[in-house]
Amino acid sequence: MEEKKDAVPPLFDQLKDYADTQIKLAKYDAIDRSSKFMASFITDMIVGVIFVLAFLFISFAIAFVLSELLHSRWGGFGCMGGIYIIIALIIIWQKDKIQAPLVNLFIKKFFNK
Protein backbone atom coordinates (compact mmCIF):
# COMPACT_ATOMS: atom_id res chain seq x y z
CA MET A 1 0.00 0.00 0.00
CA GLU A 2 1.09 3.44 -0.77
CA GLU A 3 1.14 6.18 1.79
CA LYS A 4 -0.93 9.18 0.94
CA LYS A 5 1.19 12.20 0.17
CA ASP A 6 -1.49 14.51 1.57
CA ALA A 7 -1.55 12.73 4.90
CA VAL A 8 -1.43 14.79 8.09
CA PRO A 9 2.14 14.99 9.43
CA PRO A 10 2.82 13.03 12.57
CA LEU A 11 2.14 14.69 15.89
CA PHE A 12 5.85 15.00 16.66
CA ASP A 13 6.45 17.10 13.52
CA GLN A 14 3.54 19.35 14.40
CA LEU A 15 4.86 19.84 17.92
CA LYS A 16 8.33 20.61 16.56
CA ASP A 17 6.88 23.20 14.16
CA TYR A 18 4.85 24.69 17.01
CA ALA A 19 7.92 24.94 19.23
CA ASP A 20 9.94 26.57 16.42
CA THR A 21 7.14 29.06 15.84
CA GLN A 22 6.94 29.88 19.56
CA ILE A 23 10.72 30.42 19.71
CA LYS A 24 10.57 32.77 16.71
CA LEU A 25 7.64 34.61 18.25
CA ALA A 26 9.53 35.00 21.55
CA LYS A 27 12.56 36.36 19.67
CA TYR A 28 10.43 38.85 17.75
CA ASP A 29 8.67 39.90 20.93
CA ALA A 30 12.02 40.42 22.68
CA ILE A 31 13.29 42.46 19.73
CA ASP A 32 10.11 44.54 19.73
CA ARG A 33 10.23 45.19 23.47
CA SER A 34 13.92 46.02 23.53
CA SER A 35 13.58 48.32 20.52
CA LYS A 36 10.71 50.19 22.14
CA PHE A 37 12.61 50.40 25.42
CA MET A 38 15.76 51.72 23.76
CA ALA A 39 13.83 54.26 21.67
CA SER A 40 11.99 55.45 24.76
CA PHE A 41 15.24 55.55 26.75
CA ILE A 42 17.03 57.59 24.09
CA THR A 43 14.20 60.11 23.74
CA ASP A 44 13.93 60.40 27.52
CA MET A 45 17.68 61.02 27.73
CA ILE A 46 17.47 63.74 25.08
CA VAL A 47 14.62 65.41 26.95
CA GLY A 48 16.60 65.05 30.18
CA VAL A 49 19.66 66.73 28.67
CA ILE A 50 17.51 69.59 27.38
CA PHE A 51 15.96 70.03 30.85
CA VAL A 52 19.41 70.01 32.46
CA LEU A 53 20.63 72.68 30.04
CA ALA A 54 17.52 74.80 30.64
CA PHE A 55 17.95 74.35 34.39
CA LEU A 56 21.60 75.36 34.12
CA PHE A 57 20.87 78.54 32.19
CA ILE A 58 18.01 79.48 34.51
CA SER A 59 20.33 78.90 37.47
CA PHE A 60 22.92 81.23 35.98
CA ALA A 61 20.26 83.83 35.31
CA ILE A 62 19.01 83.65 38.91
CA ALA A 63 22.60 83.80 40.20
CA PHE A 64 23.30 86.93 38.15
CA VAL A 65 20.05 88.54 39.35
CA LEU A 66 20.98 87.76 42.95
CA SER A 67 24.46 89.13 42.25
CA GLU A 68 22.94 92.41 41.11
CA LEU A 69 20.63 92.56 44.13
CA LEU A 70 23.42 91.77 46.59
CA HIS A 71 26.03 93.84 44.69
CA SER A 72 28.37 90.87 44.87
CA ARG A 73 28.95 88.07 42.41
CA TRP A 74 30.21 85.84 45.19
CA GLY A 75 27.03 86.51 47.12
CA GLY A 76 24.68 85.73 44.21
CA PHE A 77 26.40 82.53 43.19
CA GLY A 78 26.90 81.58 46.84
CA CYS A 79 23.14 81.91 47.44
CA MET A 80 22.44 79.67 44.46
CA GLY A 81 24.93 77.13 45.80
CA GLY A 82 23.21 77.27 49.17
CA ILE A 83 19.81 76.72 47.54
CA TYR A 84 21.16 73.64 45.75
CA ILE A 85 22.63 72.28 48.98
CA ILE A 86 19.23 72.66 50.66
CA ILE A 87 17.53 70.91 47.73
CA ALA A 88 20.11 68.09 47.86
CA LEU A 89 19.55 67.62 51.60
CA ILE A 90 15.79 67.46 51.11
CA ILE A 91 16.23 64.85 48.38
CA ILE A 92 18.56 62.82 50.61
CA TRP A 93 16.04 62.90 53.46
CA GLN A 94 13.16 61.95 51.15
CA LYS A 95 15.15 59.36 49.20
CA ASP A 96 12.82 56.43 49.93
CA LYS A 97 9.73 58.38 48.88
CA ILE A 98 11.41 59.34 45.61
CA GLN A 99 12.93 55.95 44.73
CA ALA A 100 9.77 53.83 44.87
CA PRO A 101 7.83 55.76 42.19
CA LEU A 102 10.93 55.86 39.98
CA VAL A 103 11.41 52.10 40.25
CA ASN A 104 7.75 51.56 39.37
CA LEU A 105 8.07 53.93 36.41
CA PHE A 106 11.08 52.05 35.03
CA ILE A 107 9.37 48.68 35.48
CA LYS A 108 6.23 49.91 33.70
CA LYS A 109 8.32 51.39 30.90
CA PHE A 110 10.29 48.16 30.44
CA PHE A 111 7.28 45.82 30.44
CA ASN A 112 4.93 48.12 28.53
CA LYS A 113 3.95 46.68 25.18
PDB file of C-alpha atoms in Angstrom:
ATOM      1  CA  MET A   1       0.000   0.000   0.000  1.00  0.00           C
ATOM      2  CA  GLU A   2       1.088   3.442  -0.769  1.00  0.00           C
ATOM      3  CA  GLU A   3       1.141   6.180   1.790  1.00  0.00           C
ATOM      4  CA  LYS A   4      -0.929   9.177   0.939  1.00  0.00           C
ATOM      5  CA  LYS A   5       1.191  12.199   0.169  1.00  0.00           C
ATOM      6  CA  ASP A   6      -1.486  14.508   1.565  1.00  0.00           C
ATOM      7  CA  ALA A   7      -1.552  12.734   4.904  1.00  0.00           C
ATOM      8  CA  VAL A   8      -1.431  14.785   8.092  1.00  0.00           C
ATOM      9  CA  PRO A   9       2.144  14.989   9.429  1.00  0.00           C
ATOM     10  CA  PRO A  10       2.821  13.028  12.569  1.00  0.00           C
ATOM     11  CA  LEU A  11       2.138  14.694  15.885  1.00  0.00           C
ATOM     12  CA  PHE A  12       5.854  14.997  16.658  1.00  0.00           C
ATOM     13  CA  ASP A  13       6.453  17.096  13.524  1.00  0.00           C
ATOM     14  CA  GLN A  14       3.543  19.354  14.400  1.00  0.00           C
ATOM     15  CA  LEU A  15       4.865  19.838  17.921  1.00  0.00           C
ATOM     16  CA  LYS A  16       8.325  20.611  16.558  1.00  0.00           C
ATOM     17  CA  ASP A  17       6.884  23.196  14.163  1.00  0.00           C
ATOM     18  CA  TYR A  18       4.846  24.689  17.006  1.00  0.00           C
ATOM     19  CA  ALA A  19       7.925  24.942  19.233  1.00  0.00           C
ATOM     20  CA  ASP A  20       9.938  26.574  16.420  1.00  0.00           C
ATOM     21  CA  THR A  21       7.140  29.061  15.836  1.00  0.00           C
ATOM     22  CA  GLN A  22       6.944  29.882  19.556  1.00  0.00           C
ATOM     23  CA  ILE A  23      10.717  30.422  19.706  1.00  0.00           C
ATOM     24  CA  LYS A  24      10.574  32.767  16.714  1.00  0.00           C
ATOM     25  CA  LEU A  25       7.641  34.606  18.255  1.00  0.00           C
ATOM     26  CA  ALA A  26       9.531  35.003  21.549  1.00  0.00           C
ATOM     27  CA  LYS A  27      12.563  36.361  19.668  1.00  0.00           C
ATOM     28  CA  TYR A  28      10.430  38.853  17.746  1.00  0.00           C
ATOM     29  CA  ASP A  29       8.668  39.896  20.932  1.00  0.00           C
ATOM     30  CA  ALA A  30      12.016  40.421  22.681  1.00  0.00           C
ATOM     31  CA  ILE A  31      13.294  42.461  19.735  1.00  0.00           C
ATOM     32  CA  ASP A  32      10.112  44.539  19.729  1.00  0.00           C
ATOM     33  CA  ARG A  33      10.228  45.195  23.467  1.00  0.00           C
ATOM     34  CA  SER A  34      13.918  46.020  23.532  1.00  0.00           C
ATOM     35  CA  SER A  35      13.576  48.322  20.518  1.00  0.00           C
ATOM     36  CA  LYS A  36      10.706  50.193  22.142  1.00  0.00           C
ATOM     37  CA  PHE A  37      12.606  50.397  25.420  1.00  0.00           C
ATOM     38  CA  MET A  38      15.764  51.724  23.762  1.00  0.00           C
ATOM     39  CA  ALA A  39      13.834  54.261  21.671  1.00  0.00           C
ATOM     40  CA  SER A  40      11.995  55.451  24.761  1.00  0.00           C
ATOM     41  CA  PHE A  41      15.238  55.550  26.750  1.00  0.00           C
ATOM     42  CA  ILE A  42      17.035  57.594  24.094  1.00  0.00           C
ATOM     43  CA  THR A  43      14.204  60.109  23.742  1.00  0.00           C
ATOM     44  CA  ASP A  44      13.935  60.399  27.524  1.00  0.00           C
ATOM     45  CA  MET A  45      17.684  61.016  27.728  1.00  0.00           C
ATOM     46  CA  ILE A  46      17.467  63.744  25.080  1.00  0.00           C
ATOM     47  CA  VAL A  47      14.619  65.410  26.952  1.00  0.00           C
ATOM     48  CA  GLY A  48      16.601  65.050  30.183  1.00  0.00           C
ATOM     49  CA  VAL A  49      19.661  66.732  28.675  1.00  0.00           C
ATOM     50  CA  ILE A  50      17.506  69.590  27.383  1.00  0.00           C
ATOM     51  CA  PHE A  51      15.963  70.028  30.849  1.00  0.00           C
ATOM     52  CA  VAL A  52      19.406  70.008  32.455  1.00  0.00           C
ATOM     53  CA  LEU A  53      20.626  72.678  30.044  1.00  0.00           C
ATOM     54  CA  ALA A  54      17.523  74.799  30.643  1.00  0.00           C
ATOM     55  CA  PHE A  55      17.953  74.353  34.394  1.00  0.00           C
ATOM     56  CA  LEU A  56      21.604  75.360  34.123  1.00  0.00           C
ATOM     57  CA  PHE A  57      20.873  78.541  32.191  1.00  0.00           C
ATOM     58  CA  ILE A  58      18.007  79.478  34.514  1.00  0.00           C
ATOM     59  CA  SER A  59      20.326  78.897  37.470  1.00  0.00           C
ATOM     60  CA  PHE A  60      22.924  81.227  35.978  1.00  0.00           C
ATOM     61  CA  ALA A  61      20.261  83.829  35.312  1.00  0.00           C
ATOM     62  CA  ILE A  62      19.013  83.654  38.911  1.00  0.00           C
ATOM     63  CA  ALA A  63      22.597  83.797  40.200  1.00  0.00           C
ATOM     64  CA  PHE A  64      23.295  86.926  38.153  1.00  0.00           C
ATOM     65  CA  VAL A  65      20.050  88.542  39.348  1.00  0.00           C
ATOM     66  CA  LEU A  66      20.980  87.759  42.948  1.00  0.00           C
ATOM     67  CA  SER A  67      24.462  89.133  42.254  1.00  0.00           C
ATOM     68  CA  GLU A  68      22.936  92.411  41.113  1.00  0.00           C
ATOM     69  CA  LEU A  69      20.633  92.561  44.130  1.00  0.00           C
ATOM     70  CA  LEU A  70      23.419  91.772  46.588  1.00  0.00           C
ATOM     71  CA  HIS A  71      26.028  93.844  44.688  1.00  0.00           C
ATOM     72  CA  SER A  72      28.371  90.866  44.865  1.00  0.00           C
ATOM     73  CA  ARG A  73      28.946  88.071  42.413  1.00  0.00           C
ATOM     74  CA  TRP A  74      30.210  85.843  45.190  1.00  0.00           C
ATOM     75  CA  GLY A  75      27.029  86.506  47.123  1.00  0.00           C
ATOM     76  CA  GLY A  76      24.685  85.727  44.206  1.00  0.00           C
ATOM     77  CA  PHE A  77      26.396  82.526  43.191  1.00  0.00           C
ATOM     78  CA  GLY A  78      26.901  81.580  46.842  1.00  0.00           C
ATOM     79  CA  CYS A  79      23.142  81.915  47.443  1.00  0.00           C
ATOM     80  CA  MET A  80      22.443  79.669  44.462  1.00  0.00           C
ATOM     81  CA  GLY A  81      24.930  77.130  45.804  1.00  0.00           C
ATOM     82  CA  GLY A  82      23.207  77.266  49.174  1.00  0.00           C
ATOM     83  CA  ILE A  83      19.810  76.724  47.540  1.00  0.00           C
ATOM     84  CA  TYR A  84      21.161  73.640  45.749  1.00  0.00           C
ATOM     85  CA  ILE A  85      22.632  72.283  48.982  1.00  0.00           C
ATOM     86  CA  ILE A  86      19.234  72.662  50.660  1.00  0.00           C
ATOM     87  CA  ILE A  87      17.526  70.912  47.729  1.00  0.00           C
ATOM     88  CA  ALA A  88      20.105  68.094  47.859  1.00  0.00           C
ATOM     89  CA  LEU A  89      19.554  67.616  51.595  1.00  0.00           C
ATOM     90  CA  ILE A  90      15.786  67.465  51.108  1.00  0.00           C
ATOM     91  CA  ILE A  91      16.229  64.850  48.381  1.00  0.00           C
ATOM     92  CA  ILE A  92      18.561  62.818  50.605  1.00  0.00           C
ATOM     93  CA  TRP A  93      16.040  62.897  53.462  1.00  0.00           C
ATOM     94  CA  GLN A  94      13.157  61.954  51.152  1.00  0.00           C
ATOM     95  CA  LYS A  95      15.145  59.357  49.204  1.00  0.00           C
ATOM     96  CA  ASP A  96      12.817  56.432  49.935  1.00  0.00           C
ATOM     97  CA  LYS A  97       9.732  58.378  48.879  1.00  0.00           C
ATOM     98  CA  ILE A  98      11.411  59.339  45.610  1.00  0.00           C
ATOM     99  CA  GLN A  99      12.927  55.948  44.725  1.00  0.00           C
ATOM    100  CA  ALA A 100       9.768  53.825  44.873  1.00  0.00           C
ATOM    101  CA  PRO A 101       7.829  55.756  42.189  1.00  0.00           C
ATOM    102  CA  LEU A 102      10.932  55.861  39.984  1.00  0.00           C
ATOM    103  CA  VAL A 103      11.412  52.100  40.247  1.00  0.00           C
ATOM    104  CA  ASN A 104       7.749  51.563  39.373  1.00  0.00           C
ATOM    105  CA  LEU A 105       8.066  53.933  36.415  1.00  0.00           C
ATOM    106  CA  PHE A 106      11.081  52.052  35.026  1.00  0.00           C
ATOM    107  CA  ILE A 107       9.374  48.682  35.484  1.00  0.00           C
ATOM    108  CA  LYS A 108       6.229  49.905  33.701  1.00  0.00           C
ATOM    109  CA  LYS A 109       8.318  51.395  30.902  1.00  0.00           C
ATOM    110  CA  PHE A 110      10.290  48.159  30.441  1.00  0.00           C
ATOM    111  CA  PHE A 111       7.281  45.815  30.443  1.00  0.00           C
ATOM    112  CA  ASN A 112       4.934  48.116  28.531  1.00  0.00           C
ATOM    113  CA  LYS A 113       3.951  46.684  25.177  1.00  0.00           C
TER     114      LYS A 113
END
